[in-house]
Amino acid sequence: MEILMAFVIGILFMCATYLMLSKSLLRIIVGTGLLSHGAHLLILTMGSLKRGAVPLLGENASSYTDPIPQALILTAIVISFGVTAFFLVLAYRAYQELGTDNMDKMRGNKGND
Amino acid sequence: MINFLLLPILIPLMTGVLLIFFPKHIKWQRWIAGILSFITIIVSMMLVQKVKTDGIQTLNVSSWDAPFGITLVSDMLSALLVLTTSIVAFTCLLFSFRGIGEEREKFYYYPCCSFLIVGVNGAFTTGDIFNLFVFFEVMLMASYALIVLGGTKIQLRETIKYLLVNVISSALFVITVAYLYSVVGTLNMAHISERISKVGQPGIITVIAILFLIVFGLKGAIFPLFFWLPGSYYAPPVPVMALFGALLTKVGVYSIMRTYTLFFYHDTGYTHQILAILAILSIIFGVIGAIAYWDIKKIVIYNIIIAVGAILFGVSAMTPDALTGSVFYLIHDMLIKAALFLLAGVMIAITGTSNLKDISGLIKRYPGLAWTFFVSALALAGIPPLSGFVGKLLIIKGGFEAEQYWGAAIVLMSSLLILFSIMKIFINGFWGTPRAYEGEEKVPVRTLMIAPVVLVMISVFYGVGSEVIFPYVSQATETLLNPEIYIEAVLKER
């Protein structure tokens, strides 16, 4: 199961890298979304995918799944959610002010050298 | 006083929360931010003294025992860095009162500054690798807000790049923590170190070590990963730039220092060799940038990269002298970079430009500014009685002891070129025929100068009184050299 997950995560990282290297700002933001999905799935996988009950003591099971990676993911998800929201608004503002979403046109040395 | 080491994190946090409620009352914002940040300095001084007398301070949050809960650890290195951070934050706030402009102050400038300090102080104090990630994000989130606050075109453009680079490095950090967790099965730094030393250092740990180098190198701007820094740090207004230049990259440097002395000290032939090469290359490329530009801000920005290289070269040598030098130089560099950025800010405020070719003869009208700048330039280059000297001397000595002759020689020669790059500002900006600048009468030079003068005075004391400071620094180095001290302090119950 971990092997399969590793391949899926690898493909997610591949798509993320490809999208982040493109010119359009929105494609880049989609890329960061995929990157964070990959990272979160990786934490889950690296905590190993043994069979066991959900980590609720009411289940009275003999073994539970590892609760730590789930807590880590929850933290990482809200953080990347906040950052992505900020990034999207920033992209919107930048589109309004600079009039382009093309990263090549945001280069320019005006006021920058 | 068991929760004492929380105070440098808690006070700025409370300040930030409090200041959110009345954004339009600028006077109150200034007073509260200023006073509470001064209290933070006093508290961190007491913390340094506490660590000095009683050894490493640890706090198990909510009383969960060490490897299971989050542990906050304040050894001498982090206590000293927290103190330096508080000083830099206070002086940057002092500068902001007159230097940032009311329209920015009305839109949550001071809360953002406070949250930035929360992140930095937390990152220095935490003893848990995932908690370090969270504090990194606190710091970065505040820095995104600060860098874009004001919304000019250049700020918007550079924030996009800064944000993208940091999103990628944060994702890499999460990935690296996931790998590390799958190998050692714990997140507490002392416990990780113990488990790694139990299995020796197999190949996978070395891979993780290099991944950490990439992650923290992206934050701390080392050689192939510094590409984002010159553009991004150019965009924000000067006090923000001073906060960033003094604090943000140094958190990355501290994290490299911590992980490479606490976790990955078993296979130094490979990991530390790479660190040494990258450090030397950062120095070389930083020097090239510092010499090439005719822009005050750019010259100081490239000097950040040189300093990061010098500190990490000391870390890579792993001898007692080199590590002592690194700690000395790290603290010196935080103080002096803040001072230089603020002085550059005063020059820009007076002249309205940062291009050296449009400035000359400032010494006639502003001798105080000129001589303060001169002293800080000499301190940056490491002229003996001043603060940069001891650190660099020890780094070079340690480099020679570790038989890294080339590296040490390059660190030595870089000082000359740093001096050249910074004297270029002095000679072209302050000497020559005086010019009249538009609107220079309106600039409150005297009040703006308070913050940089305070910083330069502290750094002069730091250089002249290095005998007084040496016991503190050597206590910090002791922990870096013997991870057992750290582990024992954290996992003492078992």
Short mmCIF file of N, CA, C and O in Angstrom, two decimals, chain B residues 126-211:
data_model
loop_
_atom_site.label_atom_id
_atom_site.label_comp_id
_atom_site.label_asym_id
_atom_site.label_seq_id
_atom_site.Cartn_x
_atom_site.Cartn_y
_atom_site.Cartn_z
N THR B 126 12.16 26.75 20.66
CA THR B 126 11.43 25.49 20.70
C THR B 126 12.38 24.29 20.71
O THR B 126 13.53 24.37 20.27
N GLY B 127 11.87 23.18 21.25
CA GLY B 127 12.67 21.97 21.31
C GLY B 127 11.99 20.83 20.57
O GLY B 127 12.22 19.66 20.86
N ASP B 128 11.14 21.19 19.60
CA ASP B 128 10.34 20.18 18.91
C ASP B 128 10.37 20.55 17.44
O ASP B 128 10.16 21.70 17.07
N ILE B 129 10.63 19.57 16.59
CA ILE B 129 10.92 19.91 15.20
C ILE B 129 9.68 20.39 14.46
O ILE B 129 9.75 21.29 13.63
N PHE B 130 8.52 19.84 14.80
CA PHE B 130 7.31 20.30 14.11
C PHE B 130 6.85 21.65 14.64
O PHE B 130 6.33 22.47 13.91
N ASN B 131 7.10 21.86 15.94
CA ASN B 131 6.80 23.15 16.52
C ASN B 131 7.68 24.23 15.88
O ASN B 131 7.25 25.37 15.68
N LEU B 132 8.92 23.84 15.53
CA LEU B 132 9.79 24.77 14.81
C LEU B 132 9.17 25.17 13.49
O LEU B 132 9.16 26.34 13.11
N PHE B 133 8.57 24.19 12.80
CA PHE B 133 7.88 24.47 11.54
C PHE B 133 6.75 25.47 11.76
O PHE B 133 6.59 26.43 11.00
N VAL B 134 5.99 25.25 12.84
CA VAL B 134 4.85 26.14 13.10
C VAL B 134 5.34 27.55 13.37
O VAL B 134 4.79 28.53 12.85
N PHE B 135 6.39 27.67 14.18
CA PHE B 135 6.90 29.02 14.46
C PHE B 135 7.49 29.65 13.22
O PHE B 135 7.40 30.86 13.03
N PHE B 136 8.11 28.84 12.35
CA PHE B 136 8.56 29.36 11.05
C PHE B 136 7.38 29.97 10.31
O PHE B 136 7.48 31.04 9.73
N GLU B 137 6.24 29.27 10.32
CA GLU B 137 5.09 29.76 9.57
C GLU B 137 4.52 31.03 10.20
O GLU B 137 4.09 31.93 9.48
N VAL B 138 4.54 31.09 11.55
CA VAL B 138 4.08 32.31 12.21
C VAL B 138 4.93 33.49 11.74
O VAL B 138 4.43 34.54 11.34
N MET B 139 6.24 33.26 11.76
CA MET B 139 7.18 34.29 11.34
C MET B 139 6.97 34.66 9.88
O MET B 139 6.89 35.84 9.52
N LEU B 140 6.81 33.65 9.01
CA LEU B 140 6.70 33.92 7.58
C LEU B 140 5.39 34.62 7.26
O LEU B 140 5.35 35.56 6.46
N MET B 141 4.31 34.17 7.91
CA MET B 141 3.01 34.79 7.64
C MET B 141 3.06 36.28 7.98
O MET B 141 2.59 37.12 7.20
N ALA B 142 3.65 36.60 9.15
CA ALA B 142 3.79 38.01 9.51
C ALA B 142 4.67 38.73 8.50
O ALA B 142 4.41 39.89 8.14
N SER B 143 5.71 38.03 8.01
CA SER B 143 6.62 38.70 7.09
C SER B 143 5.95 38.94 5.73
O SER B 143 6.21 39.94 5.09
N TYR B 144 5.06 38.02 5.31
CA TYR B 144 4.33 38.28 4.06
C TYR B 144 3.52 39.56 4.20
O TYR B 144 3.49 40.41 3.30
N ALA B 145 2.83 39.67 5.35
CA ALA B 145 1.98 40.85 5.54
C ALA B 145 2.83 42.12 5.57
O ALA B 145 2.48 43.13 4.97
N LEU B 146 3.99 42.03 6.26
CA LEU B 146 4.83 43.23 6.38
C LEU B 146 5.45 43.63 5.06
O LEU B 146 5.59 44.80 4.74
N ILE B 147 5.81 42.65 4.25
CA ILE B 147 6.52 42.97 3.01
C ILE B 147 5.56 43.58 2.00
O ILE B 147 5.92 44.43 1.20
N VAL B 148 4.27 43.21 2.06
CA VAL B 148 3.33 43.72 1.06
C VAL B 148 2.55 44.93 1.58
O VAL B 148 1.90 45.63 0.80
N LEU B 149 2.64 45.20 2.89
CA LEU B 149 1.85 46.29 3.48
C LEU B 149 2.18 47.62 2.81
O LEU B 149 3.32 48.05 2.78
N GLY B 150 1.14 48.25 2.28
CA GLY B 150 1.36 49.48 1.51
C GLY B 150 0.96 49.28 0.06
O GLY B 150 0.42 50.17 -0.57
N GLY B 151 1.25 48.08 -0.46
CA GLY B 151 0.74 47.71 -1.76
C GLY B 151 1.23 48.51 -2.94
O GLY B 151 0.49 48.74 -3.89
N THR B 152 2.49 48.94 -2.93
CA THR B 152 3.03 49.55 -4.14
C THR B 152 3.34 48.45 -5.15
O THR B 152 3.37 47.27 -4.80
N LYS B 153 3.58 48.86 -6.39
CA LYS B 153 3.75 47.85 -7.44
C LYS B 153 4.93 46.93 -7.16
O LYS B 153 4.84 45.71 -7.27
N ILE B 154 6.06 47.52 -6.79
CA ILE B 154 7.25 46.68 -6.58
C ILE B 154 7.03 45.72 -5.41
O ILE B 154 7.43 44.55 -5.46
N GLN B 155 6.30 46.20 -4.36
CA GLN B 155 6.03 45.31 -3.23
C GLN B 155 5.17 44.13 -3.66
O GLN B 155 5.45 42.99 -3.31
N LEU B 156 4.11 44.41 -4.45
CA LEU B 156 3.24 43.32 -4.89
C LEU B 156 4.03 42.30 -5.69
O LEU B 156 3.93 41.09 -5.48
N ARG B 157 4.85 42.80 -6.61
CA ARG B 157 5.59 41.92 -7.51
C ARG B 157 6.58 41.06 -6.74
O ARG B 157 6.67 39.85 -6.94
N GLU B 158 7.31 41.68 -5.82
CA GLU B 158 8.33 40.92 -5.10
C GLU B 158 7.71 40.01 -4.05
O GLU B 158 8.26 38.97 -3.73
N THR B 159 6.54 40.40 -3.50
CA THR B 159 5.90 39.52 -2.53
C THR B 159 5.48 38.21 -3.16
O THR B 159 5.56 37.16 -2.54
N ILE B 160 5.02 38.28 -4.41
CA ILE B 160 4.63 37.04 -5.09
C ILE B 160 5.81 36.07 -5.12
O ILE B 160 5.68 34.90 -4.78
N LYS B 161 6.98 36.59 -5.47
CA LYS B 161 8.15 35.70 -5.55
C LYS B 161 8.56 35.19 -4.17
O LYS B 161 8.81 33.99 -3.98
N TYR B 162 8.57 36.10 -3.20
CA TYR B 162 8.96 35.73 -1.84
C TYR B 162 8.01 34.67 -1.28
O TYR B 162 8.43 33.67 -0.71
N LEU B 163 6.71 34.89 -1.52
CA LEU B 163 5.71 33.96 -1.00
C LEU B 163 5.86 32.59 -1.66
O LEU B 163 5.84 31.56 -0.99
N LEU B 164 6.06 32.59 -2.97
CA LEU B 164 6.16 31.31 -3.68
C LEU B 164 7.36 30.52 -3.19
O LEU B 164 7.24 29.32 -2.89
N VAL B 165 8.51 31.18 -3.05
CA VAL B 165 9.71 30.49 -2.59
C VAL B 165 9.47 29.90 -1.20
O VAL B 165 9.83 28.75 -0.91
N ASN B 166 8.81 30.68 -0.33
CA ASN B 166 8.62 30.20 1.03
C ASN B 166 7.55 29.12 1.13
O ASN B 166 7.65 28.25 2.00
N VAL B 167 6.55 29.17 0.24
CA VAL B 167 5.57 28.08 0.23
C VAL B 167 6.27 26.77 -0.15
O VAL B 167 6.07 25.73 0.48
N ILE B 168 7.15 26.85 -1.14
CA ILE B 168 7.86 25.64 -1.56
C ILE B 168 8.76 25.15 -0.44
O ILE B 168 8.79 23.95 -0.13
N SER B 169 9.48 26.07 0.21
CA SER B 169 10.41 25.60 1.25
C SER B 169 9.63 25.07 2.45
O SER B 169 10.08 24.14 3.11
N SER B 170 8.44 25.62 2.71
CA SER B 170 7.65 25.08 3.83
C SER B 170 7.16 23.68 3.50
O SER B 170 7.18 22.79 4.38
N ALA B 171 6.73 23.47 2.24
CA ALA B 171 6.31 22.12 1.86
C ALA B 171 7.48 21.15 2.00
O ALA B 171 7.32 20.02 2.48
N LEU B 172 8.67 21.59 1.61
CA LEU B 172 9.85 20.74 1.75
C LEU B 172 10.14 20.43 3.21
O LEU B 172 10.56 19.32 3.55
N PHE B 173 9.91 21.42 4.07
CA PHE B 173 10.13 21.22 5.50
C PHE B 173 9.19 20.12 6.01
O PHE B 173 9.62 19.20 6.71
N VAL B 174 7.90 20.21 5.60
CA VAL B 174 6.94 19.19 6.02
C VAL B 174 7.38 17.81 5.54
O VAL B 174 7.36 16.82 6.29
N ILE B 175 7.82 17.75 4.27
CA ILE B 175 8.26 16.48 3.71
C ILE B 175 9.44 15.92 4.49
O ILE B 175 9.48 14.73 4.83
N THR B 176 10.39 16.81 4.82
CA THR B 176 11.58 16.36 5.54
C THR B 176 11.22 15.85 6.93
O THR B 176 11.74 14.83 7.38
N VAL B 177 10.32 16.57 7.59
CA VAL B 177 9.88 16.11 8.91
C VAL B 177 9.20 14.75 8.79
O VAL B 177 9.40 13.87 9.63
N ALA B 178 8.42 14.56 7.71
CA ALA B 178 7.76 13.27 7.51
C ALA B 178 8.79 12.15 7.36
O ALA B 178 8.67 11.09 7.98
N TYR B 179 9.81 12.38 6.56
CA TYR B 179 10.87 11.36 6.40
C TYR B 179 11.54 11.07 7.74
O TYR B 179 11.74 9.91 8.12
N LEU B 180 11.88 12.15 8.46
CA LEU B 180 12.57 11.97 9.73
C LEU B 180 11.70 11.20 10.70
O LEU B 180 12.17 10.31 11.42
N TYR B 181 10.40 11.52 10.70
CA TYR B 181 9.48 10.82 11.61
C TYR B 181 9.41 9.34 11.27
O TYR B 181 9.37 8.49 12.15
N SER B 182 9.43 9.03 9.97
CA SER B 182 9.34 7.62 9.60
C SER B 182 10.60 6.86 9.98
O SER B 182 10.55 5.66 10.20
N VAL B 183 11.74 7.54 10.07
CA VAL B 183 12.98 6.85 10.44
C VAL B 183 13.11 6.72 11.95
O VAL B 183 13.37 5.65 12.48
N VAL B 184 12.92 7.83 12.68
CA VAL B 184 13.19 7.80 14.12
C VAL B 184 11.93 7.70 14.96
O VAL B 184 12.00 7.33 16.13
N GLY B 185 10.77 8.06 14.41
CA GLY B 185 9.52 7.88 15.13
C GLY B 185 9.31 8.83 16.30
O GLY B 185 8.59 8.52 17.23
N THR B 186 9.94 10.02 16.26
CA THR B 186 9.71 10.99 17.32
C THR B 186 9.92 12.39 16.76
O THR B 186 10.50 12.55 15.68
N LEU B 187 9.42 13.40 17.47
CA LEU B 187 9.54 14.77 16.98
C LEU B 187 10.33 15.66 17.93
O LEU B 187 10.72 16.76 17.56
N ASN B 188 10.53 15.19 19.16
CA ASN B 188 11.29 15.97 20.12
C ASN B 188 12.76 15.97 19.73
O ASN B 188 13.34 14.93 19.46
N MET B 189 13.37 17.17 19.68
CA MET B 189 14.72 17.26 19.11
C MET B 189 15.75 16.46 19.90
O MET B 189 16.58 15.77 19.32
N ALA B 190 15.67 16.52 21.22
CA ALA B 190 16.63 15.77 22.02
C ALA B 190 16.45 14.26 21.80
O ALA B 190 17.42 13.51 21.65
N HIS B 191 15.19 13.85 21.73
CA HIS B 191 14.89 12.43 21.53
C HIS B 191 15.34 11.98 20.15
O HIS B 191 15.87 10.88 19.98
N ILE B 192 15.14 12.84 19.12
CA ILE B 192 15.62 12.52 17.77
C ILE B 192 17.12 12.29 17.80
O ILE B 192 17.63 11.31 17.26
N SER B 193 17.82 13.23 18.47
CA SER B 193 19.28 13.14 18.51
C SER B 193 19.71 11.83 19.16
O SER B 193 20.60 11.12 18.66
N GLU B 194 19.03 11.47 20.24
CA GLU B 194 19.37 10.23 20.95
C GLU B 194 19.15 9.01 20.04
O GLU B 194 20.00 8.13 19.94
N ARG B 195 18.01 9.01 19.33
CA ARG B 195 17.69 7.86 18.47
C ARG B 195 18.67 7.77 17.30
O ARG B 195 19.06 6.67 16.91
N ILE B 196 19.05 8.94 16.73
CA ILE B 196 19.98 8.90 15.61
C ILE B 196 21.33 8.35 16.07
O ILE B 196 21.96 7.54 15.39
N SER B 197 21.78 8.78 17.26
CA SER B 197 23.08 8.30 17.70
C SER B 197 23.02 6.82 18.04
O SER B 197 24.02 6.13 18.02
N LYS B 198 21.80 6.31 18.32
CA LYS B 198 21.67 4.88 18.60
C LYS B 198 21.87 4.05 17.33
O LYS B 198 22.48 2.99 17.37
N VAL B 199 21.33 4.54 16.19
CA VAL B 199 21.48 3.77 14.95
C VAL B 199 22.72 4.19 14.16
O VAL B 199 22.91 3.75 13.04
N GLY B 200 23.59 5.01 14.76
CA GLY B 200 24.70 5.55 13.98
C GLY B 200 24.13 6.54 13.00
O GLY B 200 23.13 7.16 13.29
N GLN B 201 24.70 6.66 11.82
CA GLN B 201 24.07 7.53 10.83
C GLN B 201 23.98 6.79 9.51
O GLN B 201 24.86 6.90 8.68
N PRO B 202 22.90 6.02 9.32
CA PRO B 202 22.76 5.33 8.04
C PRO B 202 22.52 6.33 6.91
O PRO B 202 22.28 7.51 7.16
N GLY B 203 22.56 5.82 5.67
CA GLY B 203 22.46 6.69 4.50
C GLY B 203 21.23 7.58 4.52
O GLY B 203 21.31 8.77 4.19
N ILE B 204 20.09 7.02 4.97
CA ILE B 204 18.85 7.78 4.90
C ILE B 204 18.92 9.03 5.78
O ILE B 204 18.40 10.09 5.42
N ILE B 205 19.62 8.91 6.92
CA ILE B 205 19.74 10.08 7.80
C ILE B 205 20.58 11.16 7.12
O ILE B 205 20.30 12.37 7.22
N THR B 206 21.62 10.73 6.38
CA THR B 206 22.42 11.70 5.66
C THR B 206 21.58 12.42 4.60
O THR B 206 21.70 13.63 4.42
N VAL B 207 20.71 11.66 3.92
CA VAL B 207 19.81 12.29 2.95
C VAL B 207 18.94 13.32 3.63
O VAL B 207 18.77 14.45 3.13
N ILE B 208 18.40 12.96 4.80
CA ILE B 208 17.54 13.90 5.53
C ILE B 208 18.35 15.14 5.95
O ILE B 208 17.84 16.26 5.90
N ALA B 209 19.61 14.89 6.31
CA ALA B 209 20.46 16.03 6.69
C ALA B 209 20.59 17.01 5.53
O ALA B 209 20.49 18.23 5.71
N ILE B 210 20.79 16.46 4.32
CA ILE B 210 20.94 17.35 3.16
C ILE B 210 19.62 18.05 2.85
O ILE B 210 19.58 19.23 2.49
N LEU B 211 18.49 17.31 3.04
CA LEU B 211 17.18 17.94 2.83
C LEU B 211 16.98 19.11 3.80
O LEU B 211 16.48 20.16 3.41
#
